[in-house]
GROMACS .gro file of C-alpha atoms in nm:
model
  233
    1MET     CA    1  11.242   8.098  10.774
    2SER     CA    2  10.997   7.924  10.540
    3SER     CA    3  10.859   8.051  10.210
    4PHE     CA    4  10.540   8.242  10.283
    5ILE     CA    5  10.451   8.460   9.982
    6GLU     CA    6  10.470   8.337   9.620
    7LEU     CA    7  10.362   8.543   9.320
    8LYS     CA    8  10.360   8.380   8.976
    9ASN     CA    9  10.306   8.573   8.652
   10VAL     CA   10  10.091   8.835   8.824
   11LYS     CA   11   9.948   9.093   8.585
   12LYS     CA   12   9.731   9.394   8.653
   13THR     CA   13   9.569   9.587   8.370
   14TYR     CA   14   9.357   9.898   8.416
   15GLU     CA   15   9.113  10.011   8.151
   16ILE     CA   16   9.070  10.387   8.114
   17GLY     CA   17   8.809  10.449   7.850
   18GLU     CA   18   8.925  10.257   7.545
   19GLN     CA   19   9.286  10.258   7.664
   20LYS     CA   20   9.453   9.978   7.861
   21PHE     CA   21   9.738  10.038   8.104
   22ASN     CA   22   9.954   9.750   8.225
   23ALA     CA   23  10.052   9.840   8.581
   24LEU     CA   24  10.210   9.498   8.638
   25SER     CA   25  10.335   9.293   8.344
   26GLY     CA   26  10.408   8.951   8.489
   27ILE     CA   27  10.546   8.960   8.845
   28ASP     CA   28  10.728   8.656   8.985
   29LEU     CA   29  10.870   8.671   9.336
   30SER     CA   30  10.892   8.488   9.667
   31ILE     CA   31  10.922   8.619  10.021
   32ASN     CA   32  10.995   8.419  10.336
   33GLN     CA   33  10.797   8.439  10.656
   34GLY     CA   34  10.927   8.697  10.902
   35GLU     CA   35  11.139   8.883  10.648
   36PHE     CA   36  11.186   9.259  10.652
   37VAL     CA   37  11.139   9.343  10.285
   38VAL     CA   38  11.195   9.669  10.098
   39ILE     CA   39  11.045   9.729   9.753
   40LEU     CA   40  11.218  10.002   9.551
   41GLY     CA   41  11.140  10.160   9.217
   42PRO     CA   42  11.063  10.489   9.043
   43SER     CA   43  10.718  10.649   9.042
   44GLY     CA   44  10.483  10.456   8.817
   45ALA     CA   45  10.689  10.137   8.837
   46GLY     CA   46  10.403   9.939   8.992
   47LYS     CA   47  10.512   9.934   9.359
   48SER     CA   48  10.183  10.057   9.505
   49THR     CA   49   9.982   9.833   9.270
   50LEU     CA   50  10.181   9.536   9.398
   51LEU     CA   51  10.117   9.640   9.758
   52ASN     CA   52   9.744   9.676   9.688
   53LEU     CA   53   9.730   9.324   9.545
   54LEU     CA   54   9.920   9.177   9.840
   55GLY     CA   55   9.682   9.354  10.075
   56GLY     CA   56   9.369   9.235   9.900
   57MET     CA   57   9.265   9.592   9.820
   58ASP     CA   58   9.263   9.515   9.448
   59LYS     CA   59   9.243   9.201   9.233
   60ALA     CA   60   9.500   9.077   8.986
   61THR     CA   61   9.398   9.053   8.622
   62SER     CA   62   9.576   8.716   8.606
   63GLY     CA   63   9.834   8.509   8.792
   64SER     CA   64   9.851   8.364   9.143
   65ILE     CA   65   9.923   8.534   9.477
   66VAL     CA   66   9.982   8.263   9.736
   67ILE     CA   67  10.008   8.383  10.094
   68GLY     CA   68  10.035   8.119  10.363
   69GLU     CA   69   9.943   7.845  10.112
   70LYS     CA   70   9.621   8.023  10.003
   71ASP     CA   71   9.585   8.190   9.665
   72ILE     CA   72   9.416   8.521   9.744
   73ALA     CA   73   9.394   8.597   9.370
   74THR     CA   74   9.104   8.349   9.362
   75TYR     CA   75   8.922   8.504   9.660
   76THR     CA   76   8.574   8.649   9.637
   77ASP     CA   77   8.510   9.004   9.759
   78LYS     CA   78   8.379   8.860  10.087
   79GLU     CA   79   8.689   8.645  10.134
   80LEU     CA   80   8.915   8.942  10.060
   81THR     CA   81   8.732   9.149  10.321
   82ARG     CA   82   8.792   8.876  10.578
   83TYR     CA   83   9.158   8.848  10.469
   84ARG     CA   84   9.214   9.225  10.510
   85ALA     CA   85   9.041   9.219  10.848
   86ASN     CA   86   9.233   8.931  11.001
   87ASP     CA   87   9.564   8.876  10.823
   88VAL     CA   88   9.701   9.211  10.703
   89GLY     CA   89   9.805   9.533  10.874
   90PHE     CA   90   9.837   9.856  10.675
   91ILE     CA   91  10.060  10.156  10.745
   92PHE     CA   92  10.059  10.458  10.514
   93GLN     CA   93  10.264  10.775  10.471
   94PHE     CA   94   9.975  10.982  10.603
   95TYR     CA   95   9.854  10.825  10.919
   96ASN     CA   96   9.480  10.779  10.847
   97ILE     CA   97   9.380  10.800  11.211
   98MET     CA   98   9.051  10.944  11.332
   99PRO     CA   99   9.098  11.301  11.465
  100THR     CA  100   8.789  11.285  11.689
  101LEU     CA  101   8.905  10.970  11.871
  102THR     CA  102   9.171  10.933  12.138
  103VAL     CA  103   9.485  10.728  12.081
  104ASP     CA  104   9.337  10.432  12.267
  105GLU     CA  105   9.006  10.458  12.079
  106ASN     CA  106   9.187  10.471  11.744
  107VAL     CA  107   9.378  10.154  11.825
  108ASN     CA  108   9.069   9.976  11.956
  109LEU     CA  109   8.884  10.037  11.629
  110ILE     CA  110   9.044   9.713  11.512
  111LYS     CA  111   8.822   9.517  11.752
  112ASP     CA  112   8.526   9.606  11.531
  113VAL     CA  113   8.671   9.420  11.231
  114THR     CA  114   8.870   9.124  11.366
  115ASN     CA  115   8.858   8.863  11.638
  116THR     CA  116   9.236   8.827  11.660
  117SER     CA  117   9.311   9.156  11.837
  118LYS     CA  118   9.556   9.198  12.123
  119ASN     CA  119   9.527   9.412  12.437
  120SER     CA  120   9.547   9.781  12.341
  121LYS     CA  121   9.737   9.884  12.653
  122ASP     CA  122  10.006   9.626  12.583
  123ILE     CA  123  10.034   9.745  12.222
  124LEU     CA  124  10.052  10.114  12.320
  125LYS     CA  125  10.324  10.032  12.571
  126SER     CA  126  10.524   9.848  12.304
  127VAL     CA  127  10.525  10.156  12.077
  128GLY     CA  128  10.591  10.401  12.360
  129LEU     CA  129  10.245  10.563  12.361
  130LEU     CA  130  10.084  10.433  12.680
  131LYS     CA  131  10.114  10.771  12.851
  132HIS     CA  132   9.939  10.932  12.553
  133ALA     CA  133   9.646  10.687  12.547
  134ASP     CA  134   9.384  10.952  12.630
  135LYS     CA  135   9.520  11.224  12.400
  136PHE     CA  136   9.375  11.320  12.062
  137PRO     CA  137   9.583  11.307  11.740
  138GLN     CA  138   9.619  11.687  11.720
  139GLU     CA  139   9.799  11.675  12.055
  140LEU     CA  140  10.068  11.446  11.913
  141SER     CA  141  10.373  11.497  11.692
  142GLY     CA  142  10.388  11.347  11.343
  143GLY     CA  143  10.606  11.063  11.465
  144GLU     CA  144  10.366  10.988  11.750
  145GLN     CA  145  10.072  10.984  11.509
  146GLN     CA  146  10.257  10.737  11.288
  147ARG     CA  147  10.317  10.521  11.594
  148VAL     CA  148   9.941  10.525  11.655
  149SER     CA  149   9.889  10.388  11.303
  150ILE     CA  150  10.153  10.120  11.370
  151ALA     CA  151   9.985  10.028  11.698
  152ARG     CA  152   9.650   9.999  11.522
  153ALA     CA  153   9.802   9.781  11.250
  154ILE     CA  154   9.976   9.538  11.486
  155MET     CA  155   9.678   9.530  11.724
  156LYS     CA  156   9.519   9.262  11.503
  157ASN     CA  157   9.833   9.043  11.521
  158PRO     CA  158   9.870   9.038  11.139
  159LYS     CA  159  10.066   8.783  10.940
  160VAL     CA  160  10.173   9.053  10.695
  161LEU     CA  161  10.243   9.421  10.760
  162LEU     CA  162  10.227   9.636  10.445
  163CYS     CA  163  10.382   9.982  10.463
  164ASP     CA  164  10.356  10.249  10.192
  165GLU     CA  165  10.625  10.515  10.248
  166PRO     CA  166  10.584  10.489  10.630
  167THR     CA  167  10.863  10.741  10.697
  168GLY     CA  168  10.792  10.970  10.402
  169ALA     CA  169  10.633  11.248  10.609
  170LEU     CA  170  10.880  11.226  10.898
  171ASP     CA  171  11.219  11.378  10.975
  172SER     CA  172  11.512  11.136  10.976
  173LYS     CA  173  11.532  11.095  11.356
  174THR     CA  174  11.163  11.016  11.388
  175GLY     CA  175  11.179  10.795  11.079
  176ILE     CA  176  11.451  10.587  11.243
  177GLU     CA  177  11.229  10.535  11.548
  178VAL     CA  178  10.945  10.416  11.325
  179LEU     CA  179  11.175  10.179  11.133
  180LYS     CA  180  11.294  10.026  11.460
  181LEU     CA  181  10.933   9.952  11.553
  182LEU     CA  182  10.870   9.791  11.214
  183LYS     CA  183  11.191   9.588  11.233
  184GLN     CA  184  11.082   9.465  11.575
  185GLN     CA  185  10.767   9.324  11.415
  186SER     CA  186  10.967   9.118  11.166
  187ASP     CA  187  11.182   8.992  11.454
  188GLU     CA  188  10.856   8.860  11.601
  189ASP     CA  189  10.786   8.664  11.277
  190THR     CA  190  10.554   8.910  11.105
  191THR     CA  191  10.642   8.956  10.737
  192VAL     CA  192  10.701   9.331  10.691
  193ILE     CA  193  10.694   9.476  10.337
  194ILE     CA  194  10.787   9.842  10.284
  195VAL     CA  195  10.735  10.031   9.958
  196THR     CA  196  10.964  10.335   9.951
  197HIS     CA  197  11.171  10.571   9.738
  198ASN     CA  198  11.434  10.585  10.014
  199SER     CA  199  11.711  10.349   9.905
  200LEU     CA  200  11.886  10.384  10.243
  201ILE     CA  201  11.613  10.170  10.401
  202ALA     CA  202  11.729   9.886  10.176
  203GLU     CA  203  12.050   9.865  10.379
  204ILE     CA  204  11.860   9.728  10.681
  205ALA     CA  205  11.636   9.491  10.482
  206ASP     CA  206  11.652   9.112  10.472
  207ARG     CA  207  11.534   9.126  10.111
  208VAL     CA  208  11.540   9.404   9.851
  209ILE     CA  209  11.304   9.387   9.553
  210LYS     CA  210  11.342   9.637   9.268
  211ILE     CA  211  11.043   9.702   9.042
  212LYS     CA  212  11.068   9.868   8.701
  213ASN     CA  213  10.805   9.902   8.428
  214GLY     CA  214  10.570   9.664   8.605
  215LYS     CA  215  10.824   9.383   8.637
  216VAL     CA  216  11.071   9.258   8.897
  217GLU     CA  217  11.411   9.390   8.799
  218SER     CA  218  11.583   9.212   9.089
  219ASN     CA  219  11.492   9.019   9.405
  220GLU     CA  220  11.796   8.981   9.628
  221PHE     CA  221  11.840   8.842   9.978
  222ASN     CA  222  12.068   9.056  10.195
  223ASN     CA  223  12.301   8.827  10.387
  224HIS     CA  224  12.439   9.112  10.597
  225PRO     CA  225  12.168   9.370  10.673
  226LYS     CA  226  12.293   9.669  10.868
  227ASN     CA  227  12.170   9.765  11.211
  228ILE     CA  228  11.946  10.071  11.180
  229ASP     CA  229  12.190  10.281  11.383
  230GLU     CA  230  12.473  10.192  11.143
  231VAL     CA  231  12.307  10.358  10.845
  232LYS     CA  232  12.416  10.716  10.764
  233TRP     CA  233  12.075  10.872  10.733
   0.00000   0.00000   0.00000
């Protein structure tokens, strides 16, 4: 695997009235292409801020964020929109799928924003939802709805898949199924980054990054990640 993501002295400061809040206080880290990465840390540590910067949903106050040899910290709003549309897939704790659209229609929404999309039927088959293609979200379980959001995210063939507590609203059995789908994406050379409070997920990661007080406390490569079925959930 080759180095794919490099952050150098990344800072993010929010101004609330006359007060300034340093969400990130100088982040340095590197991630290789195709890695399955877990970011851990307490609430308020800066995990979600980091994810937002990697996804181009927010801009760093200073520092560089190089992804695939391009520094997205220098991008204009238009360039960030194009980056989000073509290069990044997003998966959240709460599925953010359209209740008035079928499974297939939800997944095909991606075709409106990118020209790199795959065939929706192939994607739905890969996540075990082909037989539910014509159903509406309310007809699905929570785990199935999360799989719809995964299908939508990977439909665009992203270089990076960013996941914010993707199993947080699921029971352990369903969460394991979702993690297997995400791990499969990293096996296919997509860089998967998961922000979570669940330290057990770190046992299956290629890399574990711990964030505390807006800084990287540790960034360790796991030479012997466990198989998902080996973890005592």
